[in-house]
Coordinates of C-alpha atoms and ligand atoms in Angstrom, one line a residue:
M11 CA 103.1 151.5 178.6
K12 CA 99.8 153.4 178.6
Y13 CA 97.8 152.9 181.7
F14 CA 94.3 152.0 182.4
V15 CA 92.3 154.1 180.0
M16 CA 91.6 152.8 176.5
P17 CA 95.2 152.1 175.7
F18 CA 94.4 150.8 172.2
L19 CA 93.2 154.3 171.3
S20 CA 96.2 156.1 172.5
N21 CA 97.8 157.1 169.2
T22 CA 94.6 157.7 167.3
F23 CA 93.9 161.3 168.5
D24 CA 95.8 164.5 168.4
S25 CA 96.7 165.0 172.0
I26 CA 98.6 167.1 174.6
G27 CA 100.7 165.9 177.5
I28 CA 99.9 167.1 181.1
D29 CA 102.2 166.7 184.0
I30 CA 100.2 167.2 187.2
G31 CA 102.3 167.8 190.3
D32 CA 101.3 168.9 193.8
R33 CA 102.6 172.5 193.3
S34 CA 102.6 173.0 189.5
I35 CA 100.9 171.6 186.4
K36 CA 102.8 171.7 183.1
A37 CA 101.7 170.8 179.6
A38 CA 103.2 170.4 176.2
Y39 CA 101.9 169.8 172.7
I40 CA 104.1 168.0 170.1
K41 CA 103.3 167.2 166.5
K42 CA 105.1 165.7 163.5
H43 CA 107.0 168.2 161.5
G44 CA 108.2 166.4 158.3
K45 CA 110.4 163.7 159.7
D46 CA 111.0 165.6 162.9
F47 CA 108.9 166.4 165.9
E48 CA 108.0 169.9 166.9
L49 CA 107.0 171.5 170.2
L50 CA 104.1 173.7 169.2
S51 CA 102.8 174.8 172.6
F52 CA 103.6 174.7 176.2
G53 CA 102.6 176.2 179.5
S54 CA 102.7 175.8 183.2
I55 CA 100.6 177.0 186.2
E56 CA 101.5 177.2 189.9
I57 CA 99.2 175.4 192.3
N58 CA 98.5 176.7 195.8
P59 CA 99.2 174.4 198.7
G60 CA 96.2 172.3 199.9
I61 CA 94.8 171.4 196.4
F62 CA 96.9 168.3 196.1
D63 CA 98.7 166.3 198.8
K64 CA 101.3 163.7 197.8
G65 CA 99.3 163.0 194.6
N66 CA 95.9 162.9 196.3
I67 CA 93.4 165.4 194.9
L68 CA 92.0 167.3 197.8
K69 CA 90.2 170.1 195.9
P70 CA 89.1 168.8 192.5
D71 CA 87.2 172.0 191.6
Q72 CA 90.2 174.2 192.1
A73 CA 92.5 171.6 190.4
S74 CA 90.2 171.5 187.4
S75 CA 90.0 175.3 187.0
A76 CA 93.8 175.4 187.1
I77 CA 93.9 172.8 184.3
R78 CA 91.3 174.7 182.2
Q79 CA 93.3 177.9 182.7
L80 CA 96.6 176.2 181.8
V81 CA 95.2 174.7 178.6
S82 CA 93.6 177.9 177.4
S83 CA 96.8 179.9 178.1
M84 CA 99.1 177.4 176.3
G85 CA 100.9 178.9 173.4
P86 CA 102.1 180.0 171.0
K87 CA 99.7 177.6 169.1
K88 CA 96.2 177.5 170.7
I89 CA 95.1 174.1 171.8
K90 CA 92.1 172.8 169.9
T91 CA 92.3 169.1 170.8
K92 CA 90.5 167.8 173.9
Y93 CA 92.6 164.6 174.2
A94 CA 95.3 164.4 176.8
H95 CA 98.0 162.0 178.0
V96 CA 98.4 162.5 181.7
C97 CA 100.8 161.1 184.3
L98 CA 99.9 159.6 187.5
P99 CA 101.5 160.9 190.7
E100 CA 104.9 159.3 191.1
T101 CA 104.5 158.7 194.8
Q102 CA 101.4 156.6 194.2
T103 CA 102.6 154.4 191.4
F104 CA 105.0 151.5 191.2
I105 CA 106.9 150.0 188.2
K106 CA 109.2 147.0 188.2
L107 CA 110.7 144.5 185.7
L108 CA 109.9 140.9 186.7
N109 CA 111.4 137.7 185.4
I110 CA 108.6 135.3 184.7
E111 CA 108.6 131.7 183.3
A112 CA 105.5 130.9 181.4
E113 CA 104.2 129.0 178.4
N114 CA 102.9 132.1 176.6
E115 CA 102.6 135.9 176.9
E116 CA 99.1 135.8 178.5
E117 CA 100.3 133.5 181.2
A118 CA 103.4 135.6 181.8
K119 CA 101.3 138.7 182.3
A120 CA 98.9 136.9 184.7
K121 CA 101.8 135.5 186.7
A122 CA 103.4 139.0 186.8
R123 CA 100.2 140.3 188.4
E124 CA 100.4 137.6 191.1
E125 CA 104.1 138.2 191.6
L126 CA 103.9 142.0 191.8
P127 CA 102.7 142.4 195.4
N128 CA 105.9 140.5 196.5
H129 CA 107.9 143.4 195.1
V130 CA 105.9 146.6 195.7
P131 CA 103.8 147.7 198.6
I132 CA 100.3 147.7 197.1
D133 CA 96.9 146.1 197.7
I134 CA 96.6 144.3 194.5
Q135 CA 92.8 144.0 194.9
K136 CA 92.4 147.7 194.9
S137 CA 95.0 148.5 192.2
Y138 CA 95.1 148.7 188.5
V139 CA 97.9 146.7 187.1
D140 CA 99.3 146.9 183.6
S141 CA 102.2 145.0 182.0
R142 CA 104.2 144.7 178.9
I143 CA 106.6 141.9 177.7
V144 CA 109.9 143.6 177.2
E145 CA 111.9 140.4 176.2
K146 CA 111.3 136.7 175.9
I147 CA 113.8 133.9 175.7
E148 CA 113.1 130.2 175.0
A149 CA 113.9 128.5 178.4
S150 CA 112.8 124.9 177.3
E151 CA 110.5 123.3 174.7
E152 CA 107.4 124.5 176.5
K153 CA 108.6 127.4 178.6
M154 CA 109.9 130.8 177.9
L155 CA 111.5 133.3 180.2
C156 CA 109.8 136.6 180.0
K157 CA 110.9 140.0 181.2
V158 CA 107.6 141.6 182.1
L159 CA 107.5 145.4 182.9
S160 CA 104.7 145.7 185.4
G161 CA 103.1 148.9 186.8
A162 CA 100.5 149.4 189.4
C163 CA 98.4 152.3 190.7
P164 CA 95.7 152.4 193.4
Q165 CA 92.3 152.4 191.6
K166 CA 91.1 155.4 193.5
I167 CA 94.0 157.5 192.4
S168 CA 93.7 156.5 188.8
N169 CA 89.9 157.1 188.8
D170 CA 90.4 160.4 190.5
Y171 CA 92.9 161.6 187.9
A172 CA 90.7 160.4 185.0
D173 CA 87.7 162.2 186.6
L174 CA 89.8 165.4 187.1
I175 CA 90.7 165.4 183.4
S176 CA 87.1 164.9 182.4
I177 CA 85.7 167.7 184.6
S178 CA 88.4 169.9 183.2
G179 CA 86.7 169.5 179.8
L180 CA 89.4 167.1 178.4
I181 CA 89.4 163.4 177.5
P182 CA 92.1 161.3 179.1
V183 CA 93.6 159.0 176.4
S184 CA 96.1 157.5 178.8
L185 CA 97.3 157.7 182.4
Q186 CA 101.0 157.0 182.5
I187 CA 103.6 156.2 185.0
E188 CA 105.9 159.2 185.2
A189 CA 109.1 157.1 185.0
E190 CA 108.1 156.0 181.5
A191 CA 107.3 159.5 180.3
I192 CA 110.7 160.7 181.6
V193 CA 112.6 157.9 179.9
N194 CA 110.8 158.7 176.6
A195 CA 111.7 162.3 176.9
L196 CA 115.4 161.9 177.7
M197 CA 116.3 158.7 175.9
P198 CA 115.3 158.5 172.2
K199 CA 113.8 155.0 171.6
E200 CA 116.5 154.2 169.0
L201 CA 119.2 154.6 171.6
Q202 CA 117.6 152.7 174.5
Q203 CA 118.9 149.4 173.3
N204 CA 122.6 150.4 173.4
S205 CA 122.5 152.2 176.7
V206 CA 124.8 151.4 179.7
P207 CA 123.1 150.9 183.1
T208 CA 121.7 154.3 183.7
A209 CA 120.0 156.1 186.6
I210 CA 117.7 158.9 185.7
I211 CA 117.1 161.3 188.7
D212 CA 114.2 163.7 188.6
I213 CA 114.7 166.4 191.2
G214 CA 111.4 168.1 191.6
A215 CA 110.0 170.9 193.7
G216 CA 108.4 168.6 196.3
R217 CA 110.1 165.3 195.7
S218 CA 112.7 163.4 193.7
S219 CA 112.7 160.1 192.0
F220 CA 115.2 157.5 190.8
I221 CA 114.7 155.4 187.7
L222 CA 117.0 152.6 186.9
F223 CA 117.1 151.9 183.1
D224 CA 119.2 149.0 181.8
N225 CA 118.9 146.3 179.1
N226 CA 116.4 148.3 177.1
A227 CA 113.9 148.7 180.0
I228 CA 113.1 150.4 183.2
Q229 CA 114.2 147.9 185.9
F230 CA 112.6 149.7 188.9
S231 CA 111.9 153.2 190.2
V232 CA 111.9 154.6 193.7
S233 CA 111.4 157.9 195.5
M234 CA 114.4 159.7 196.9
P235 CA 114.5 161.7 200.1
L236 CA 115.3 165.1 198.5
S237 CA 113.1 168.0 197.5
S238 CA 114.4 171.1 195.8
N239 CA 112.0 173.4 197.7
E240 CA 113.2 171.9 201.0
I241 CA 116.7 173.1 200.1
T242 CA 115.2 176.6 199.7
V243 CA 113.3 176.4 203.0
D244 CA 116.5 175.2 204.7
I245 CA 118.4 178.2 203.4
A246 CA 115.7 180.6 204.4
R247 CA 115.6 179.2 207.9
T248 CA 119.3 179.1 208.4
M249 CA 120.0 182.5 206.9
Q250 CA 116.8 184.1 208.1
F251 CA 116.0 185.0 204.5
T252 CA 112.6 185.3 202.9
Y253 CA 111.7 182.4 200.7
E254 CA 112.4 184.5 197.5
Q255 CA 115.8 185.5 198.8
A256 CA 116.7 181.9 199.7
E257 CA 115.5 180.7 196.2
K258 CA 117.7 183.3 194.5
S259 CA 120.7 182.4 196.6
K260 CA 120.2 178.7 195.8
R261 CA 120.2 179.5 192.1
I262 CA 123.4 181.5 192.1
C263 CA 125.5 179.9 194.8
G264 CA 127.0 177.1 192.7
F265 CA 128.9 175.6 195.6
D266 CA 131.2 178.6 195.2
P267 CA 132.5 180.2 198.4
S268 CA 133.1 183.5 196.6
R269 CA 129.4 183.7 195.7
C270 CA 127.6 182.7 198.9
E271 CA 128.0 182.1 202.6
K272 CA 129.5 178.9 204.0
Q273 CA 126.2 178.0 205.7
I274 CA 124.5 177.9 202.3
I275 CA 127.2 175.8 200.8
D276 CA 126.9 173.4 203.8
I277 CA 123.2 173.0 203.0
L278 CA 123.9 172.3 199.4
F279 CA 126.7 169.8 200.3
K280 CA 124.3 168.0 202.7
S281 CA 121.8 167.6 199.8
V282 CA 124.4 166.3 197.4
A283 CA 125.6 163.8 200.1
T284 CA 122.1 162.6 200.5
L285 CA 121.7 162.2 196.8
A286 CA 125.0 160.3 196.4
E287 CA 124.2 158.0 199.4
N288 CA 120.9 157.1 197.9
I289 CA 122.3 156.5 194.5
I290 CA 124.9 154.1 196.0
K291 CA 122.2 152.4 198.0
N292 CA 119.9 151.9 195.0
N293 CA 122.9 150.7 192.9
N294 CA 123.6 148.1 195.6
F295 CA 119.9 147.1 195.7
Y296 CA 120.0 146.6 191.9
L297 CA 123.2 144.5 192.0
E298 CA 121.9 142.3 194.8
H299 CA 118.3 141.7 193.7
F300 CA 118.5 141.6 189.9
S301 CA 120.1 138.7 188.1
G302 CA 122.9 139.7 185.7
A303 CA 122.8 143.4 186.9
K304 CA 125.8 145.5 186.2
P305 CA 126.8 148.6 188.2
I306 CA 125.3 152.0 187.2
A307 CA 127.7 153.7 184.7
A308 CA 125.7 156.9 183.9
I309 CA 123.6 159.3 185.9
I310 CA 121.2 161.6 184.0
L311 CA 119.7 164.5 186.0
C312 CA 116.4 166.2 185.2
G313 CA 113.6 168.2 186.9
G314 CA 114.1 171.9 187.8
G315 CA 116.3 170.9 190.8
A316 CA 118.9 169.6 188.3
Y317 CA 119.7 173.3 187.5
L318 CA 121.5 173.7 190.8
P319 CA 124.8 175.1 189.5
G320 CA 127.7 172.7 189.9
L321 CA 125.5 169.8 190.8
P322 CA 126.7 167.3 188.1
R323 CA 130.3 168.0 189.1
E324 CA 129.7 167.7 192.9
L325 CA 127.7 164.6 192.5
G326 CA 130.2 163.1 190.1
A327 CA 133.0 163.7 192.6
R328 CA 131.1 161.4 195.1
L329 CA 130.3 158.6 192.7
K330 CA 133.1 156.4 191.5
N331 CA 132.8 155.1 187.9
M332 CA 129.6 156.9 187.2
S333 CA 129.4 159.8 184.7
V334 CA 127.0 162.5 185.8
K335 CA 125.3 164.9 183.3
L336 CA 122.2 166.9 182.8
G337 CA 119.6 165.2 180.6
N338 CA 118.3 166.8 177.4
P339 CA 114.4 166.8 177.3
L340 CA 114.6 168.4 173.9
I341 CA 116.6 165.7 172.2
N342 CA 113.6 164.2 170.5
I343 CA 112.6 167.5 169.1
A344 CA 116.0 168.3 167.8
K345 CA 116.2 169.4 164.1
K346 CA 117.3 166.5 161.9
R347 CA 116.4 164.1 164.8
K348 CA 117.1 160.9 162.8
K349 CA 120.6 162.1 161.7
I350 CA 121.6 163.2 165.2
I351 CA 120.4 160.0 166.8
K352 CA 122.3 157.9 164.2
K353 CA 125.4 159.8 165.1
L354 CA 124.8 159.5 168.8
K355 CA 124.8 155.7 168.4
T356 CA 128.5 155.7 167.6
E357 CA 129.5 159.0 169.2
P358 CA 127.6 159.4 172.4
N359 CA 129.0 162.9 173.0
S360 CA 128.4 164.3 169.4
F361 CA 125.4 166.3 170.4
D362 CA 126.0 168.3 173.6
S363 CA 122.8 170.0 174.7
N364 CA 124.8 172.5 176.8
N365 CA 126.5 173.8 173.7
E366 CA 123.5 173.7 171.3
N367 CA 121.4 176.8 171.0
L368 CA 117.6 177.2 170.5
D369 CA 118.0 177.0 166.7
S370 CA 119.0 173.3 167.1
Y371 CA 115.4 172.4 168.1
N372 CA 111.9 172.6 166.7
I373 CA 110.6 174.7 169.5
P374 CA 108.9 178.0 169.6
K375 CA 111.1 181.0 170.3
E376 CA 109.1 181.6 173.5
F377 CA 110.5 178.4 175.0
S378 CA 113.6 179.2 176.9
Q379 CA 116.1 176.4 177.3
K380 CA 116.4 177.6 180.9
H381 CA 113.3 175.6 181.9
E382 CA 113.4 172.5 179.7
M383 CA 114.4 170.3 182.7
S384 CA 111.1 171.1 184.4
Y385 CA 109.3 170.1 181.2
A386 CA 110.9 166.6 180.9
T387 CA 107.7 164.8 182.1
A388 CA 105.3 167.0 180.1
I389 CA 107.4 166.5 177.0
G390 CA 107.6 162.7 177.5
L391 CA 103.8 162.6 177.7
A392 CA 103.4 164.8 174.7
L393 CA 105.7 162.6 172.7
S394 CA 102.9 159.9 173.0
N395 CA 101.2 161.9 170.2
V396 CA 104.1 161.2 167.8
L397 CA 106.2 158.2 168.9
Ligands
ATP426 N1 118.3 177.6 188.2 C1 117.9 176.8 189.2 N2 118.8 176.5 190.2 C2 118.4 175.7 191.2 N3 117.1 175.2 191.3 C3 116.2 175.5 190.4 C4 116.6 176.3 189.3 N4 115.4 176.4 188.5 C5 114.5 175.8 189.1 N5 114.9 175.2 190.3 C6 114.2 174.4 191.2 O1 113.5 173.4 190.6 C7 112.3 173.1 191.4 C8 111.1 172.9 190.4 O2 111.4 171.8 189.6 P1 110.2 171.1 188.7 O3 109.6 172.1 187.9 O4 110.8 169.9 188.1 O5 109.3 170.7 189.9 P2 107.8 170.1 189.8 O6 107.7 169.1 188.7 O7 106.8 171.2 189.8 O8 107.7 169.4 191.2 P3 107.4 167.9 191.6 O9 108.0 167.0 190.5 O10 108.0 167.7 192.9 O11 105.9 167.8 191.5 C9 112.1 174.2 192.4 O12 112.4 173.7 193.7 C10 113.2 175.2 192.0 O13 113.7 175.9 193.1
MG427 MG1 108.0 167.1 188.5

């Protein structure tokens, strides 16, 4: 779903993807390469505190000079296009699949708009709402039952982001909800239909989010009370480390008592416990509030915080009947993409991103696999140029 800005033009232009976060902005540029897709350019820039706050743009001039700097420093291929797919701040947007009975698609979308405020905390009069029919079933001679994926964003936020892109010398082709960009990055479209009930968890620097994907659609997404930077701050405070020392300890500890002090492991365990509790709570919410819902069977982690060594194992140990693994944001830019995806349909473990090397992907040699998790959203947005 492309939000709020000329959606019908979205695939017409050569465009980049830009993931704007409170503390960093990341961008990617993907083009067709024969039958495959290729990551031609990427880049990221850190953002000082006080420029954004929970998705609100406090200092547009500084934000726009960061975007200009980022785009001009992207490489290895220089960016010539001015068009960009941009994501809206996750904390300010809402997405939900609604079951609507209607006579036709137009009516279903209109009813979804009326229904949405009952499900998400928004002022509908001051929000942009967009929706897409994911599935329709004949319910009777006149009526059909539609599954309508509906998203909403406060008008002010959407307008501010469009303005920010414009004053940065770019043209916003679409403003997207982050959950959709992440799903597009991690789950090739061809595999979405066969997927088991899956939770995608994006563990970011300042916040985390939970996306429930099932029956070929996002069912809902919510924020999670976990921030990877907070873990670092917690370690720094407890151990009286500098922030840099704490960050380093976090990255090497791996829940391993031979590698770090017990107090650090305790902090990591506390975070995993919070994560597991919230996953269970969201799973219960799904089972109770969505008709025909089945329990989550798979957890896919992404975002830089997913690199916490040992996290999939520790999380998996706390979640019965759920497999936990790292996502692969490069899956859509794998070499021989079609062939790999065809094989993945029957053998889901046939392409293990942890065992593949850089040569398996159409990526520049400068792109280290060590940070692809952080690029999941930017890659998902950049895929709008080719999917
Ligand atoms: N190897 C690693 N081990 C543990 N944590 C890591 C590792 N690499 C990065 N991180 C953590 O990942 C976080 C950054 O993740 P990411 O780039 O996804 O955040 P972001 O998108 O900038 O933030 P947000 O989504 O909150 O706006 C940082 O907190 C960092 O400490
Ligand atoms: Mg992020």
